[in-house]
Amino acid sequence: MTDVPFQPDRATERPRSQWAEVWAQFKTHRGALIGLAVFVALVLFVSVGPLVWTRSPTYINPNAAEMILSRNKPPSWQAPLGTDQLGRDMLARMMAGGQVSIAVGLVAMVISMVLGTLVGVLAGYFRRLDGPLMRLTDLFLALPLLPLLLVMVMLFRDPLARSLGPEGGTFLLIVTAIGVTSWMQAARIVRGEVLALKEREFVLAARSIGTPARRIILRHILPNIVSPIMVSATLGIASAIITESALSFLGLGFPPDFPTWGRLLFDGVEYIQQYPARVIWPGLAISLIVLSVNYIGDGLRDALDPRIRGR
Amino acid sequence: MFTYTLRRLLLAIPTLLVISLVIFLLVDLAPGSPASQIPLTVPAEVRMRILEAMGANEPIHVRYLLWLKQFFVVEPLVWVDATFGTAFSEGMQRILSWQSRSPVFDVIVERLPQTLTVVGMAYVVGVLIALPIGIYSAYRQYSWFDQIGTFVAMVGFSVPTFFTGLVLILVFAVNLGWFPSIYNTSLRVTDWESFVAQVRQMVLPVAVLALYNASQISRYMRASMLDNLNQDYVRTARAKGLRERVVVLKHVLRNSMIPVVTVIALGIPTIFGGAIITEQVFRVNGLGALLIGAIQASDLPMVQTLTFIFAVLIVIFNLIADVLYGLLDPRIRYD
């Protein structure tokens, strides 16, 4: 053993919490930092934007003559992104659409993470449930998901819209459909982690003093599998946003007066030759948010992995 | 290996049965049933007759079993008849589409070539681009080539195909006018001229899908190469004095291809089902367009059959990928 030279700065440095360490590692990933900045900018655009830019996204001039004059306007000071075929302000529609798109991504991600963690923890912790639950996961993985999503939306959209209103019904349907069809990867990852954790000494210690299974899972297992869940949650937001916009693009998403970025893109396709900007803006927004979220996920995966951290 | 394959094949049967039941129930029990599509002004008697003609008035288990029989017995027999000129399926009822009243499988066989040429070609092109890129960016890790390759892969992976497709249409079809924006399905290749037209209309959809496929496969290829480049046997090969080309392209590449081959096999089912969006963007009249049309027309037999075919393909290629993995990698023992 050689003498370790005394390092004053390291010795006096206050011990940092785990999350400070994670942030320190996250900061070194340039792509992830840019992704985070873009993501925050887009979230601010859709959440704070409407407070600044107060025009209604669904306002159509009731005067028919003025409405016709206000249609398909190029960008101007009144409407920085122009107006659409009914004279609605595109900037306001982009903000409103972004709110729904991001909300769909977040809620669908929460649903799929809750389902995935539940299935994964149950399968990993209780040996008796492992077989059936993993067969179920394999079954879901073998389903052709996009066709099934299309079928689900097509068949349940109208009845749900009738009972819960067109916005609430469609939102609930799409969010549930995406959540129910995207939990499988998370469940597999969580199961693997739980299987390994279950054999560790601290779990054995907890069990030997008579801790019930419920509390072992909540107090000892779950806090230790937060990192993989967070990474797959981030990537889940991206895929949920893409799926929602794909559904909207196929005309099986939200109604036109309740736009999302995907729906705006779908509406713009008809006018792509005359007004390409109407396709470019929503498409760019979808691409940017998915790209930024994917980069954040990449950075998080590195930052949360203690084997990489500090290098 | 043989017993493993046999066991997996046997296990695939209950899986497929459950999947078919799930698909059937989901489509059938949904509120948008065919009965609600008939206008209320139609008299009750006529309504009954319409439902009877569609076979929709039977109880659900009868219809499910009938559909299973048609899918697994009648349709293969029809295929045997068509190939060998026999008459086993004489008088048997085939799965009929509610839209066109023609057998579902005839329509599918009609649409299959379009999907296979465009989407299949895109997959082949994607793989051919992805492999060299993956190999080179792993070999020169963190070089500018690797950085750009990783970024392009991230973009290709993140930007949805409907947006890349529309951008390509805007640039190359609307502004430059090099390629047509709509795929003409009725074009027949008879001479050089029509061949050129066929190639020109295939360029844009193939480019979009190839970019998407290549970005995924190249990342797998790169990761797999990186795993192997640091192994001891690589150092041994270099120490023996083998040339770098032999070390990388023979020793490392062969071992790295094992997981990549299975990833490629797993992606093949998406050729048939996953390209729905691209087919919609470029108006390719393939299986995806058929599914969308059937969904919008509430053509339940068509939707059920198509979705189930996609599921069968996924299960089969999962099996093929697992068996391939065992065949290629002697370290994997299934028995």
CSV table of N, CA and C in Angstrom, one decimal, chain A residues 3 47 83 87 125 142 156 215 220-221 274-276:
chain,number,residue,atom,x,y,z
A,3,ASP,N,1.5,5.4,0.0
A,3,ASP,CA,0.9,6.5,0.7
A,3,ASP,C,0.0,7.3,-0.3
A,47,SER,N,-46.7,26.2,-22.0
A,47,SER,CA,-47.4,26.5,-20.8
A,47,SER,C,-47.5,28.0,-20.5
A,83,THR,N,-52.1,32.1,-40.5
A,83,THR,CA,-53.4,31.6,-40.1
A,83,THR,C,-53.7,30.4,-41.0
A,87,GLY,N,-58.9,30.7,-40.8
A,87,GLY,CA,-58.5,32.0,-40.2
A,87,GLY,C,-58.1,31.9,-38.7
A,125,TYR,N,-40.7,-10.6,-7.5
A,125,TYR,CA,-40.7,-10.9,-6.0
A,125,TYR,C,-41.4,-12.2,-5.7
A,142,ALA,N,-46.1,-9.9,-28.4
A,142,ALA,CA,-46.4,-10.5,-29.7
A,142,ALA,C,-47.6,-9.9,-30.4
A,156,PHE,N,-63.7,2.6,-30.1
A,156,PHE,CA,-64.2,3.1,-28.8
A,156,PHE,C,-64.3,4.6,-28.8
A,215,ARG,N,-44.1,-4.2,2.8
A,215,ARG,CA,-43.2,-3.2,3.2
A,215,ARG,C,-41.8,-3.4,2.6
A,220,HIS,N,-37.7,-1.2,0.6
A,220,HIS,CA,-36.3,-1.6,0.2
A,220,HIS,C,-36.1,-1.9,-1.3
A,221,ILE,N,-37.1,-2.4,-1.9
A,221,ILE,CA,-37.0,-2.7,-3.3
A,221,ILE,C,-37.2,-1.5,-4.2
A,274,GLN,N,-49.2,24.5,-51.2
A,274,GLN,CA,-49.3,25.9,-51.1
A,274,GLN,C,-48.7,26.5,-49.9
A,275,TYR,N,-48.9,25.8,-48.7
A,275,TYR,CA,-48.4,26.4,-47.4
A,275,TYR,C,-47.6,25.4,-46.7
A,276,PRO,N,-46.4,25.1,-47.1
A,276,PRO,CA,-45.6,24.1,-46.5
A,276,PRO,C,-45.3,24.3,-45.0
